[in-house]
Short mmCIF file of C-alpha atoms in Angstrom, two decimals:
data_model
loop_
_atom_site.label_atom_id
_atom_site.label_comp_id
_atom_site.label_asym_id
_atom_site.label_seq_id
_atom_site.Cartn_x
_atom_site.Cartn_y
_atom_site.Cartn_z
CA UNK A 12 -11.28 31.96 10.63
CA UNK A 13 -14.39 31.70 7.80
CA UNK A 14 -12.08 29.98 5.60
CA UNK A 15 -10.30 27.85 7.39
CA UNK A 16 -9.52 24.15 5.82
CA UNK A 17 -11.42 21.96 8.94
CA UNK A 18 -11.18 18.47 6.59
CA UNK A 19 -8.17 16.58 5.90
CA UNK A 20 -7.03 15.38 2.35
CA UNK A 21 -5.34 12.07 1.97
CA UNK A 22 -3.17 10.85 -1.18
CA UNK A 23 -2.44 7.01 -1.52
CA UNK A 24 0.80 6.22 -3.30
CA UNK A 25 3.17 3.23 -3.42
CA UNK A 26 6.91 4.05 -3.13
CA UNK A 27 10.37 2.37 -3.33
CA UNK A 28 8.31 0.30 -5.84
CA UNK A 29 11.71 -2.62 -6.62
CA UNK A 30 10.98 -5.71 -9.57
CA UNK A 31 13.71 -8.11 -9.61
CA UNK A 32 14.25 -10.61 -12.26
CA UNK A 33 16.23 -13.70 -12.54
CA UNK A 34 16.71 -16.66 -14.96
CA UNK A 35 17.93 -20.18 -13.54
CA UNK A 36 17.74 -23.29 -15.58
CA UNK A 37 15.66 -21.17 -18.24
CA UNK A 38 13.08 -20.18 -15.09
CA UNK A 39 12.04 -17.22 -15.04
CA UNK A 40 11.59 -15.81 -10.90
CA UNK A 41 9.84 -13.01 -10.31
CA UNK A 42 10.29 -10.59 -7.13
CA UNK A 43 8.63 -7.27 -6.51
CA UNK A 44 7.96 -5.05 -3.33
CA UNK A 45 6.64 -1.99 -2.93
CA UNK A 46 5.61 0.62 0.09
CA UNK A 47 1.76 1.76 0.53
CA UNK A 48 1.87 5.00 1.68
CA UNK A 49 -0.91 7.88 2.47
CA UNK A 50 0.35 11.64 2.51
CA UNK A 51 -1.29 14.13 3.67
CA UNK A 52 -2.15 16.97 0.93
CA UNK A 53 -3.93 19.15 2.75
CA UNK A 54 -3.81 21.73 5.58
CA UNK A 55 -5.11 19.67 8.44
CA UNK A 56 -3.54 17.01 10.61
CA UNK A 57 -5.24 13.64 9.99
CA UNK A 58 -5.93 11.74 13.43
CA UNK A 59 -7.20 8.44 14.06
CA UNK A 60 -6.49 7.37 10.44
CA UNK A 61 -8.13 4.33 9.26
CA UNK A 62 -7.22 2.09 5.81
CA UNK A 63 -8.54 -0.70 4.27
CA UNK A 64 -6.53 -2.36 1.15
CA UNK A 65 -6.93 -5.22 -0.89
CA UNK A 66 -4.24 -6.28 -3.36
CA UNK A 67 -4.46 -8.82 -6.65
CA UNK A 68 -2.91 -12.20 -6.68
CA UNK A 69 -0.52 -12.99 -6.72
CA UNK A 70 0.41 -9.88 -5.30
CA UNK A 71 -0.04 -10.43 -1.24
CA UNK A 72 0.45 -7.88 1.95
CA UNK A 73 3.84 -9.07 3.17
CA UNK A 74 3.73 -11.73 6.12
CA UNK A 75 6.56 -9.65 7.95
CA UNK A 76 5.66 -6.50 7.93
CA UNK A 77 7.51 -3.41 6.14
CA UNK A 78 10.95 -3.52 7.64
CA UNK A 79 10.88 -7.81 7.73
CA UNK A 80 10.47 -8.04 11.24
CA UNK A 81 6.86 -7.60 11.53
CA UNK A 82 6.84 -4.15 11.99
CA UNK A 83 3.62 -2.33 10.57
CA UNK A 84 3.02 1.30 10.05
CA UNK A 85 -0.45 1.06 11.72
CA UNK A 86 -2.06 -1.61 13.25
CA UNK A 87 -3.65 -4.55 11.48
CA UNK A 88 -7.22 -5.64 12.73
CA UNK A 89 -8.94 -8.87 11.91
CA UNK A 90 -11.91 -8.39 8.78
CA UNK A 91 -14.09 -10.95 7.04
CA UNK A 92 -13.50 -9.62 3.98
CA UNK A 93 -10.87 -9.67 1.67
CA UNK A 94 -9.63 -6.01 2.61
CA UNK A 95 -6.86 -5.93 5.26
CA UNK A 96 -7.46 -3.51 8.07
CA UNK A 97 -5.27 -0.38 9.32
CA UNK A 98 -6.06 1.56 12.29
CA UNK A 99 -3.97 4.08 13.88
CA UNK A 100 -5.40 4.99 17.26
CA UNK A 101 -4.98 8.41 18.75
CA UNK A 102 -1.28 7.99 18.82
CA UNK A 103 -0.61 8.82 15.19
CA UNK A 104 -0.62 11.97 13.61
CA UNK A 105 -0.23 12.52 9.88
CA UNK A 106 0.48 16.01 9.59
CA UNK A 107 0.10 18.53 6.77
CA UNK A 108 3.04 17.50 3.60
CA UNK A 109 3.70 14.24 4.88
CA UNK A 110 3.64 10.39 4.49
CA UNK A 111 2.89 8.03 6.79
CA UNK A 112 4.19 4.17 5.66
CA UNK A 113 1.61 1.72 6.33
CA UNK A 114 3.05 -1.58 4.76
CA UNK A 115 4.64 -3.84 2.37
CA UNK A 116 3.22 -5.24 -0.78
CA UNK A 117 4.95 -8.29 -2.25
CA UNK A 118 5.14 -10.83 -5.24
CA UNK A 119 7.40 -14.01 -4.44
CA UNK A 120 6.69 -15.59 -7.79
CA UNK A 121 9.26 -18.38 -7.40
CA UNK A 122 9.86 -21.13 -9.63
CA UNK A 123 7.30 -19.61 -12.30
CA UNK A 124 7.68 -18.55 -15.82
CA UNK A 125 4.44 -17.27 -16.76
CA UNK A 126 3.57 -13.88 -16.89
CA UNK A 127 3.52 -11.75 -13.20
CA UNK A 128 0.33 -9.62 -14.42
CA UNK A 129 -1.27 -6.45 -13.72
CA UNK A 130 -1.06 -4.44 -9.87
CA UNK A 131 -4.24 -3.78 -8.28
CA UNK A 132 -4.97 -2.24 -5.26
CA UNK A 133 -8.12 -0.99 -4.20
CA UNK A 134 -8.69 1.12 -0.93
CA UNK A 135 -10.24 2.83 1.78
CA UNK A 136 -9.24 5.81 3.70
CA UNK A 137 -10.95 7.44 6.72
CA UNK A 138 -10.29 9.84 9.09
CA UNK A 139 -12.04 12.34 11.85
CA UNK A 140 -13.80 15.19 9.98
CA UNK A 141 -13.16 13.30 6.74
CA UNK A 142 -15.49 11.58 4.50
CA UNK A 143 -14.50 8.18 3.19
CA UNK A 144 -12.43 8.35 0.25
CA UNK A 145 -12.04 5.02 -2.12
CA UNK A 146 -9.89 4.49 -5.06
CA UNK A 147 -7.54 2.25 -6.92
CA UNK A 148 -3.80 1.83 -8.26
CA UNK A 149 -3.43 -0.21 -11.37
CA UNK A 150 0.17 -0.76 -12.22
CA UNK A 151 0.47 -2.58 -15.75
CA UNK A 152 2.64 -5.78 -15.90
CA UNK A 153 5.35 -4.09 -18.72
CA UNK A 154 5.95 -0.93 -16.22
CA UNK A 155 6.51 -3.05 -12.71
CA UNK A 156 9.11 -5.04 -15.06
CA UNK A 157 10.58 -2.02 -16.13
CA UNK A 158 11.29 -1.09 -12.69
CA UNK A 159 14.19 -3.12 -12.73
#
């Protein structure tokens, strides 16, 4: 009982990361999505999880959600800043060696032929008994096009 682990640990990754290319009338369209994620790396359940991200332009949090039908791993609360807000209430658990999907990030570069640029995402994470934990993913321009 002295050493037991009392304080979750939370990873943030993006996954099914997808970059689609495509050339019509020598226009170059760019398409990417990818799924934020936090996983639980530790040996403590993480309750009443909340997230804040912020994402580059013109990168955007998808309008519909992660599944296109406006369905959200957590639920979205108004800010005034530019982070988007993720809270999951008592009813989520994220327990010890898994992910929990929170939502979409897109790139609908349409029309354009200029370069897509760099990924950034900066966040938040917070949970009970856990101090909050900030950090960033940078995702250079050549690897997301490599993705294809």
């Amino acid at each position: 009982m002295l050493n037991r682990k009392t304080s979750p640990k939370v990873e943030v990754e993006l996954k099914n990361q997808k970059t689609t290319r495509e050339v019509k009338n020598q226009v170059v369209n760019y398409r990417y999505q990818g799924i934020f994620c936090v996983k639980n790396v530790g040996q403590v359940s993480v309750k009443n999880l909340v997230v804040f991200i912020k994402v580059n332009k013109p990168f955007k949090i998808s309008d519909y959600g992660i599944d296109g039908n406006y369905q959200r791993g957590m639920k979205m609360m108004p800010t005034n800043d530019l982070f988007k807000k993720y809270v999951s209430g008592n009813e989520l658990v994220v327990h010890p060696e898994t992910f929990h999907e929170i939502d979409k990030i897109v790139l609908n570069e349409i029309g354009h032929d200029h370069a897509i640029g760099d990924l950034l995402i900066e966040y938040k994470v917070v949970a009970d008994n856990m101090k909050l934990f900030t950090g960033k993913i940078e995702i250079k321009e050549d690897d997301l096009i490599e993705k294809n």
